[in-house]
Amino acid sequence: MRILVTGGLGFIGSRLVDDLVDLDHDVVVLDSVASHVHAVEPDYANPAATYLRADVRDPDGWRAALPGVEAVTWRTSPRR
């Protein structure tokens, strides 16, 4: 199954990505890699997943991420 994980480079999201990849899912990650969350570019991204750098508030990011996706997990940071 092709699954989209939002926030897939964060603490919880990255572990979810790893678990889904381990279960042989095709995983797409939509993450802004926001500087207030990531001081540096994360080096723990699962190489079996596809990563798209975009904010979940950006419609173009969703358009790029959704083709072929059968399920979406939603994980964002709390409102600031």
mmCIF file of N, CA, C and O in Angstrom:
data_model
loop_
_atom_site.group_PDB
_atom_site.id
_atom_site.type_symbol
_atom_site.label_atom_id
_atom_site.label_comp_id
_atom_site.label_asym_id
_atom_site.label_seq_id
_atom_site.Cartn_x
_atom_site.Cartn_y
_atom_site.Cartn_z
ATOM 1 N N MET A 1 0.848 -1.172 0.000
ATOM 2 C CA MET A 1 0.000 0.000 0.000
ATOM 3 C C MET A 1 0.899 1.242 0.000
ATOM 4 O O MET A 1 1.912 1.277 0.691
ATOM 5 N N ARG A 2 0.523 2.250 -0.746
ATOM 6 C CA ARG A 2 1.254 3.526 -0.770
ATOM 7 C C ARG A 2 0.643 4.437 0.302
ATOM 8 O O ARG A 2 -0.544 4.749 0.259
ATOM 9 N N ILE A 3 1.467 4.833 1.274
ATOM 10 C CA ILE A 3 1.001 5.598 2.421
ATOM 11 C C ILE A 3 1.775 6.905 2.522
ATOM 12 O O ILE A 3 2.997 6.926 2.423
ATOM 13 N N LEU A 4 1.046 7.997 2.733
ATOM 14 C CA LEU A 4 1.650 9.308 2.934
ATOM 15 C C LEU A 4 1.722 9.597 4.424
ATOM 16 O O LEU A 4 0.728 9.485 5.134
ATOM 17 N N VAL A 5 2.912 9.962 4.888
ATOM 18 C CA VAL A 5 3.117 10.333 6.287
ATOM 19 C C VAL A 5 3.495 11.804 6.326
ATOM 20 O O VAL A 5 4.518 12.199 5.768
ATOM 21 N N THR A 6 2.678 12.624 6.967
ATOM 22 C CA THR A 6 3.038 14.032 7.144
ATOM 23 C C THR A 6 3.893 14.146 8.394
ATOM 24 O O THR A 6 3.690 13.420 9.364
ATOM 25 N N GLY A 7 4.874 15.032 8.348
ATOM 26 C CA GLY A 7 5.764 15.178 9.497
ATOM 27 C C GLY A 7 6.633 13.952 9.708
ATOM 28 O O GLY A 7 7.023 13.634 10.834
ATOM 29 N N GLY A 8 6.963 13.262 8.641
ATOM 30 C CA GLY A 8 7.675 11.994 8.738
ATOM 31 C C GLY A 8 9.150 12.088 9.070
ATOM 32 O O GLY A 8 9.827 11.068 9.135
ATOM 33 N N LEU A 9 9.656 13.287 9.308
ATOM 34 C CA LEU A 9 11.047 13.430 9.746
ATOM 35 C C LEU A 9 11.143 13.816 11.218
ATOM 36 O O LEU A 9 12.230 13.994 11.740
ATOM 37 N N GLY A 10 10.006 13.943 11.877
ATOM 38 C CA GLY A 10 10.007 14.242 13.308
ATOM 39 C C GLY A 10 10.227 12.986 14.134
ATOM 40 O O GLY A 10 10.383 11.879 13.604
ATOM 41 N N PHE A 11 10.237 13.140 15.447
ATOM 42 C CA PHE A 11 10.502 12.040 16.371
ATOM 43 C C PHE A 11 9.516 10.889 16.177
ATOM 44 O O PHE A 11 9.909 9.738 15.984
ATOM 45 N N ILE A 12 8.229 11.190 16.207
ATOM 46 C CA ILE A 12 7.207 10.150 16.066
ATOM 47 C C ILE A 12 7.074 9.721 14.606
ATOM 48 O O ILE A 12 7.030 8.536 14.290
ATOM 49 N N GLY A 13 7.022 10.700 13.709
ATOM 50 C CA GLY A 13 6.819 10.396 12.298
ATOM 51 C C GLY A 13 7.905 9.529 11.708
ATOM 52 O O GLY A 13 7.628 8.619 10.913
ATOM 53 N N SER A 14 9.160 9.761 12.078
ATOM 54 C CA SER A 14 10.255 8.971 11.512
ATOM 55 C C SER A 14 10.171 7.515 11.955
ATOM 56 O O SER A 14 10.517 6.603 11.199
ATOM 57 N N ARG A 15 9.713 7.291 13.158
ATOM 58 C CA ARG A 15 9.555 5.909 13.627
ATOM 59 C C ARG A 15 8.387 5.224 12.918
ATOM 60 O O ARG A 15 8.444 4.034 12.604
ATOM 61 N N LEU A 16 7.338 5.989 12.666
ATOM 62 C CA LEU A 16 6.210 5.455 11.907
ATOM 63 C C LEU A 16 6.659 5.082 10.498
ATOM 64 O O LEU A 16 6.307 4.011 9.987
ATOM 65 N N VAL A 17 7.440 5.941 9.860
ATOM 66 C CA VAL A 17 7.966 5.650 8.527
ATOM 67 C C VAL A 17 8.761 4.352 8.554
ATOM 68 O O VAL A 17 8.575 3.477 7.700
ATOM 69 N N ASP A 18 9.654 4.209 9.524
ATOM 70 C CA ASP A 18 10.446 2.980 9.636
ATOM 71 C C ASP A 18 9.556 1.748 9.776
ATOM 72 O O ASP A 18 9.786 0.724 9.117
ATOM 73 N N ASP A 19 8.546 1.843 10.614
ATOM 74 C CA ASP A 19 7.639 0.705 10.821
ATOM 75 C C ASP A 19 6.885 0.363 9.533
ATOM 76 O O ASP A 19 6.737 -0.812 9.184
ATOM 77 N N LEU A 20 6.400 1.375 8.831
ATOM 78 C CA LEU A 20 5.653 1.127 7.595
ATOM 79 C C LEU A 20 6.549 0.532 6.513
ATOM 80 O O LEU A 20 6.135 -0.375 5.782
ATOM 81 N N VAL A 21 7.774 1.022 6.406
ATOM 82 C CA VAL A 21 8.723 0.456 5.447
ATOM 83 C C VAL A 21 9.014 -0.996 5.809
ATOM 84 O O VAL A 21 9.056 -1.870 4.933
ATOM 85 N N ASP A 22 9.195 -1.280 7.092
ATOM 86 C CA ASP A 22 9.446 -2.656 7.542
ATOM 87 C C ASP A 22 8.285 -3.590 7.191
ATOM 88 O O ASP A 22 8.482 -4.794 7.018
ATOM 89 N N LEU A 23 7.082 -3.024 7.097
ATOM 90 C CA LEU A 23 5.896 -3.810 6.733
ATOM 91 C C LEU A 23 5.694 -3.853 5.217
ATOM 92 O O LEU A 23 4.645 -4.260 4.735
ATOM 93 N N ASP A 24 6.720 -3.403 4.474
ATOM 94 C CA ASP A 24 6.728 -3.433 3.007
ATOM 95 C C ASP A 24 5.736 -2.481 2.349
ATOM 96 O O ASP A 24 5.284 -2.732 1.228
ATOM 97 N N HIS A 25 5.415 -1.386 3.027
ATOM 98 C CA HIS A 25 4.580 -0.361 2.398
ATOM 99 C C HIS A 25 5.466 0.593 1.610
ATOM 100 O O HIS A 25 6.657 0.767 1.911
ATOM 101 N N ASP A 26 4.889 1.202 0.592
ATOM 102 C CA ASP A 26 5.541 2.248 -0.199
ATOM 103 C C ASP A 26 5.217 3.558 0.519
ATOM 104 O O ASP A 26 4.060 3.968 0.556
ATOM 105 N N VAL A 27 6.207 4.196 1.115
ATOM 106 C CA VAL A 27 5.966 5.349 1.982
ATOM 107 C C VAL A 27 6.446 6.640 1.329
ATOM 108 O O VAL A 27 7.561 6.729 0.836
ATOM 109 N N VAL A 28 5.556 7.631 1.356
ATOM 110 C CA VAL A 28 5.873 8.989 0.905
ATOM 111 C C VAL A 28 5.793 9.887 2.132
ATOM 112 O O VAL A 28 4.849 9.784 2.928
ATOM 113 N N VAL A 29 6.784 10.747 2.309
ATOM 114 C CA VAL A 29 6.829 11.641 3.465
ATOM 115 C C VAL A 29 6.713 13.080 2.991
ATOM 116 O O VAL A 29 7.422 13.504 2.078
ATOM 117 N N LEU A 30 5.811 13.823 3.613
ATOM 118 C CA LEU A 30 5.664 15.253 3.372
ATOM 119 C C LEU A 30 6.084 15.966 4.649
ATOM 120 O O LEU A 30 5.461 15.796 5.701
ATOM 121 N N ASP A 31 7.184 16.711 4.595
ATOM 122 C CA ASP A 31 7.712 17.372 5.781
ATOM 123 C C ASP A 31 8.378 18.676 5.375
ATOM 124 O O ASP A 31 9.092 18.719 4.378
ATOM 125 N N SER A 32 8.155 19.718 6.140
ATOM 126 C CA SER A 32 8.738 21.024 5.824
ATOM 127 C C SER A 32 10.172 21.148 6.327
ATOM 128 O O SER A 32 10.881 22.067 5.934
ATOM 129 N N VAL A 33 10.592 20.238 7.187
ATOM 130 C CA VAL A 33 11.910 20.303 7.828
ATOM 131 C C VAL A 33 12.091 21.708 8.420
ATOM 132 O O VAL A 33 13.079 22.390 8.186
ATOM 133 N N ALA A 34 11.102 22.115 9.207
ATOM 134 C CA ALA A 34 11.081 23.456 9.803
ATOM 135 C C ALA A 34 12.266 23.665 10.736
ATOM 136 O O ALA A 34 12.628 22.784 11.513
ATOM 137 N N SER A 35 12.854 24.842 10.654
ATOM 138 C CA SER A 35 14.050 25.139 11.452
ATOM 139 C C SER A 35 13.773 25.144 12.953
ATOM 140 O O SER A 35 14.678 24.879 13.743
ATOM 141 N N HIS A 36 12.538 25.425 13.377
ATOM 142 C CA HIS A 36 12.243 25.412 14.814
ATOM 143 C C HIS A 36 12.150 23.980 15.356
ATOM 144 O O HIS A 36 12.148 23.767 16.561
ATOM 145 N N VAL A 37 12.095 22.996 14.468
ATOM 146 C CA VAL A 37 12.052 21.594 14.870
ATOM 147 C C VAL A 37 13.389 20.909 14.600
ATOM 148 O O VAL A 37 13.895 20.145 15.414
ATOM 149 N N HIS A 38 13.956 21.202 13.437
ATOM 150 C CA HIS A 38 15.204 20.565 13.007
ATOM 151 C C HIS A 38 16.306 21.615 12.933
ATOM 152 O O HIS A 38 16.294 22.471 12.056
ATOM 153 N N ALA A 39 17.258 21.541 13.847
ATOM 154 C CA ALA A 39 18.380 22.490 13.831
ATOM 155 C C ALA A 39 19.279 22.253 12.622
ATOM 156 O O ALA A 39 19.875 23.173 12.086
ATOM 157 N N VAL A 40 19.365 20.999 12.200
ATOM 158 C CA VAL A 40 20.141 20.624 11.013
ATOM 159 C C VAL A 40 19.294 19.655 10.193
ATOM 160 O O VAL A 40 18.308 19.105 10.674
ATOM 161 N N GLU A 41 19.704 19.458 8.956
ATOM 162 C CA GLU A 41 19.004 18.498 8.096
ATOM 163 C C GLU A 41 19.114 17.109 8.731
ATOM 164 O O GLU A 41 20.221 16.651 9.047
ATOM 165 N N PRO A 42 17.988 16.415 8.950
ATOM 166 C CA PRO A 42 18.022 15.098 9.585
ATOM 167 C C PRO A 42 18.839 14.092 8.769
ATOM 168 O O PRO A 42 18.755 14.065 7.547
ATOM 169 N N ASP A 43 19.609 13.263 9.464
ATOM 170 C CA ASP A 43 20.414 12.247 8.787
ATOM 171 C C ASP A 43 19.857 10.841 9.000
ATOM 172 O O ASP A 43 20.489 9.862 8.620
ATOM 173 N N TYR A 44 18.673 10.747 9.583
ATOM 174 C CA TYR A 44 18.093 9.450 9.902
ATOM 175 C C TYR A 44 16.926 9.082 8.990
ATOM 176 O O TYR A 44 16.195 8.140 9.256
ATOM 177 N N ALA A 45 16.754 9.794 7.888
ATOM 178 C CA ALA A 45 15.662 9.503 6.967
ATOM 179 C C ALA A 45 15.819 8.085 6.419
ATOM 180 O O ALA A 45 16.911 7.661 6.054
ATOM 181 N N ASN A 46 14.722 7.370 6.364
ATOM 182 C CA ASN A 46 14.741 6.006 5.857
ATOM 183 C C ASN A 46 14.950 6.041 4.342
ATOM 184 O O ASN A 46 14.141 6.621 3.623
ATOM 185 N N PRO A 47 16.012 5.429 3.837
ATOM 186 C CA PRO A 47 16.308 5.511 2.408
ATOM 187 C C PRO A 47 15.271 4.815 1.521
ATOM 188 O O PRO A 47 15.237 5.060 0.314
ATOM 189 N N ALA A 48 14.418 3.992 2.103
ATOM 190 C CA ALA A 48 13.399 3.304 1.320
ATOM 191 C C ALA A 48 12.150 4.151 1.101
ATOM 192 O O ALA A 48 11.284 3.783 0.309
ATOM 193 N N ALA A 49 12.051 5.278 1.785
ATOM 194 C CA ALA A 49 10.887 6.164 1.636
ATOM 195 C C ALA A 49 11.204 7.282 0.653
ATOM 196 O O ALA A 49 12.363 7.596 0.395
ATOM 197 N N THR A 50 10.157 7.897 0.128
ATOM 198 C CA THR A 50 10.282 9.050 -0.760
ATOM 199 C C THR A 50 9.966 10.291 0.060
ATOM 200 O O THR A 50 8.928 10.345 0.726
ATOM 201 N N TYR A 51 10.842 11.293 0.015
ATOM 202 C CA TYR A 51 10.679 12.496 0.827
ATOM 203 C C TYR A 51 10.402 13.712 -0.048
ATOM 204 O O TYR A 51 11.108 13.954 -1.024
ATOM 205 N N LEU A 52 9.367 14.453 0.329
ATOM 206 C CA LEU A 52 9.017 15.699 -0.333
ATOM 207 C C LEU A 52 9.074 16.807 0.709
ATOM 208 O O LEU A 52 8.411 16.717 1.751
ATOM 209 N N ARG A 53 9.841 17.835 0.423
ATOM 210 C CA ARG A 53 9.975 18.945 1.367
ATOM 211 C C ARG A 53 8.916 19.995 1.037
ATOM 212 O O ARG A 53 9.028 20.713 0.038
ATOM 213 N N ALA A 54 7.889 20.053 1.887
ATOM 214 C CA ALA A 54 6.812 21.022 1.705
ATOM 215 C C ALA A 54 6.030 21.136 3.012
ATOM 216 O O ALA A 54 5.982 20.199 3.798
ATOM 217 N N ASP A 55 5.430 22.277 3.199
ATOM 218 C CA ASP A 55 4.590 22.525 4.364
ATOM 219 C C ASP A 55 3.202 21.932 4.111
ATOM 220 O O ASP A 55 2.690 22.010 2.988
ATOM 221 N N VAL A 56 2.589 21.350 5.135
ATOM 222 C CA VAL A 56 1.256 20.760 4.965
ATOM 223 C C VAL A 56 0.208 21.804 4.615
ATOM 224 O O VAL A 56 -0.866 21.457 4.145
ATOM 225 N N ARG A 57 0.522 23.076 4.798
ATOM 226 C CA ARG A 57 -0.418 24.150 4.426
ATOM 227 C C ARG A 57 -0.305 24.535 2.959
ATOM 228 O O ARG A 57 -1.086 25.338 2.479
ATOM 229 N N ASP A 58 0.635 23.931 2.250
ATOM 230 C CA ASP A 58 0.897 24.261 0.849
ATOM 231 C C ASP A 58 0.151 23.288 -0.077
ATOM 232 O O ASP A 58 0.499 22.107 -0.134
ATOM 233 N N PRO A 59 -0.854 23.759 -0.804
ATOM 234 C CA PRO A 59 -1.605 22.873 -1.696
ATOM 235 C C PRO A 59 -0.723 22.188 -2.749
ATOM 236 O O PRO A 59 -0.978 21.048 -3.124
ATOM 237 N N ASP A 60 0.316 22.866 -3.215
ATOM 238 C CA ASP A 60 1.206 22.254 -4.214
ATOM 239 C C ASP A 60 1.949 21.052 -3.633
ATOM 240 O O ASP A 60 2.202 20.078 -4.337
ATOM 241 N N GLY A 61 2.293 21.124 -2.358
ATOM 242 C CA GLY A 61 2.936 19.988 -1.698
ATOM 243 C C GLY A 61 2.017 18.777 -1.688
ATOM 244 O O GLY A 61 2.448 17.653 -1.954
ATOM 245 N N TRP A 62 0.749 19.007 -1.371
ATOM 246 C CA TRP A 62 -0.230 17.919 -1.369
ATOM 247 C C TRP A 62 -0.414 17.350 -2.769
ATOM 248 O O TRP A 62 -0.492 16.140 -2.954
ATOM 249 N N ARG A 63 -0.482 18.238 -3.762
ATOM 250 C CA ARG A 63 -0.641 17.766 -5.143
ATOM 251 C C ARG A 63 0.534 16.885 -5.563
ATOM 252 O O ARG A 63 0.362 15.906 -6.279
ATOM 253 N N ALA A 64 1.717 17.222 -5.119
ATOM 254 C CA ALA A 64 2.899 16.428 -5.456
ATOM 255 C C ALA A 64 2.929 15.101 -4.701
ATOM 256 O O ALA A 64 3.417 14.096 -5.217
ATOM 257 N N ALA A 65 2.407 15.095 -3.481
ATOM 258 C CA ALA A 65 2.517 13.919 -2.617
ATOM 259 C C ALA A 65 1.405 12.886 -2.814
ATOM 260 O O ALA A 65 1.633 11.702 -2.576
ATOM 261 N N LEU A 66 0.228 13.311 -3.223
ATOM 262 C CA LEU A 66 -0.933 12.419 -3.204
ATOM 263 C C LEU A 66 -1.093 11.416 -4.343
ATOM 264 O O LEU A 66 -1.774 10.406 -4.145
ATOM 265 N N PRO A 67 -0.527 11.608 -5.525
ATOM 266 C CA PRO A 67 -0.773 10.627 -6.591
ATOM 267 C C PRO A 67 -0.432 9.196 -6.168
ATOM 268 O O PRO A 67 0.670 8.915 -5.690
ATOM 269 N N GLY A 68 -1.409 8.325 -6.295
ATOM 270 C CA GLY A 68 -1.219 6.915 -5.973
ATOM 271 C C GLY A 68 -1.335 6.558 -4.507
ATOM 272 O O GLY A 68 -1.320 5.386 -4.140
ATOM 273 N N VAL A 69 -1.480 7.563 -3.636
ATOM 274 C CA VAL A 69 -1.554 7.316 -2.192
ATOM 275 C C VAL A 69 -2.915 6.718 -1.840
ATOM 276 O O VAL A 69 -3.949 7.185 -2.296
ATOM 277 N N GLU A 70 -2.878 5.668 -1.016
ATOM 278 C CA GLU A 70 -4.096 4.985 -0.585
ATOM 279 C C GLU A 70 -4.483 5.293 0.856
ATOM 280 O O GLU A 70 -5.608 5.035 1.267
ATOM 281 N N ALA A 71 -3.532 5.810 1.634
ATOM 282 C CA ALA A 71 -3.804 6.153 3.036
ATOM 283 C C ALA A 71 -2.903 7.309 3.435
ATOM 284 O O ALA A 71 -1.803 7.465 2.913
ATOM 285 N N VAL A 72 -3.400 8.129 4.379
ATOM 286 C CA VAL A 72 -2.646 9.292 4.858
ATOM 287 C C VAL A 72 -2.613 9.257 6.376
ATOM 288 O O VAL A 72 -3.627 9.045 7.021
ATOM 289 N N THR A 73 -1.424 9.453 6.940
ATOM 290 C CA THR A 73 -1.308 9.659 8.383
ATOM 291 C C THR A 73 -1.030 11.134 8.583
ATOM 292 O O THR A 73 -0.338 11.753 7.777
ATOM 293 N N TRP A 74 -1.548 11.692 9.614
ATOM 294 C CA TRP A 74 -1.438 13.131 9.831
ATOM 295 C C TRP A 74 -0.705 13.391 11.122
ATOM 296 O O TRP A 74 -1.146 12.988 12.189
ATOM 297 N N ARG A 75 0.430 14.045 11.021
ATOM 298 C CA ARG A 75 1.195 14.403 12.221
ATOM 299 C C ARG A 75 1.798 15.766 11.988
ATOM 300 O O ARG A 75 2.577 15.967 11.062
ATOM 301 N N THR A 76 1.424 16.724 12.811
ATOM 302 C CA THR A 76 1.999 18.061 12.697
ATOM 303 C C THR A 76 2.437 18.527 14.077
ATOM 304 O O THR A 76 2.040 17.965 15.086
ATOM 305 N N SER A 77 3.220 19.566 14.094
ATOM 306 C CA SER A 77 3.617 20.170 15.367
ATOM 307 C C SER A 77 2.434 20.947 15.924
ATOM 308 O O SER A 77 1.561 21.387 15.184
ATOM 309 N N PRO A 78 2.414 21.155 17.237
ATOM 310 C CA PRO A 78 1.354 21.965 17.839
ATOM 311 C C PRO A 78 1.412 23.387 17.285
ATOM 312 O O PRO A 78 2.461 23.842 16.835
ATOM 313 N N ARG A 79 0.290 24.052 17.339
ATOM 314 C CA ARG A 79 0.257 25.453 16.898
ATOM 315 C C ARG A 79 1.193 26.290 17.739
ATOM 316 O O ARG A 79 1.329 26.092 18.921
ATOM 317 N N ARG A 80 1.809 27.239 17.078
ATOM 318 C CA ARG A 80 2.701 28.136 17.784
ATOM 319 C C ARG A 80 1.977 29.419 18.088
ATOM 320 O O ARG A 80 1.135 29.876 17.437
#
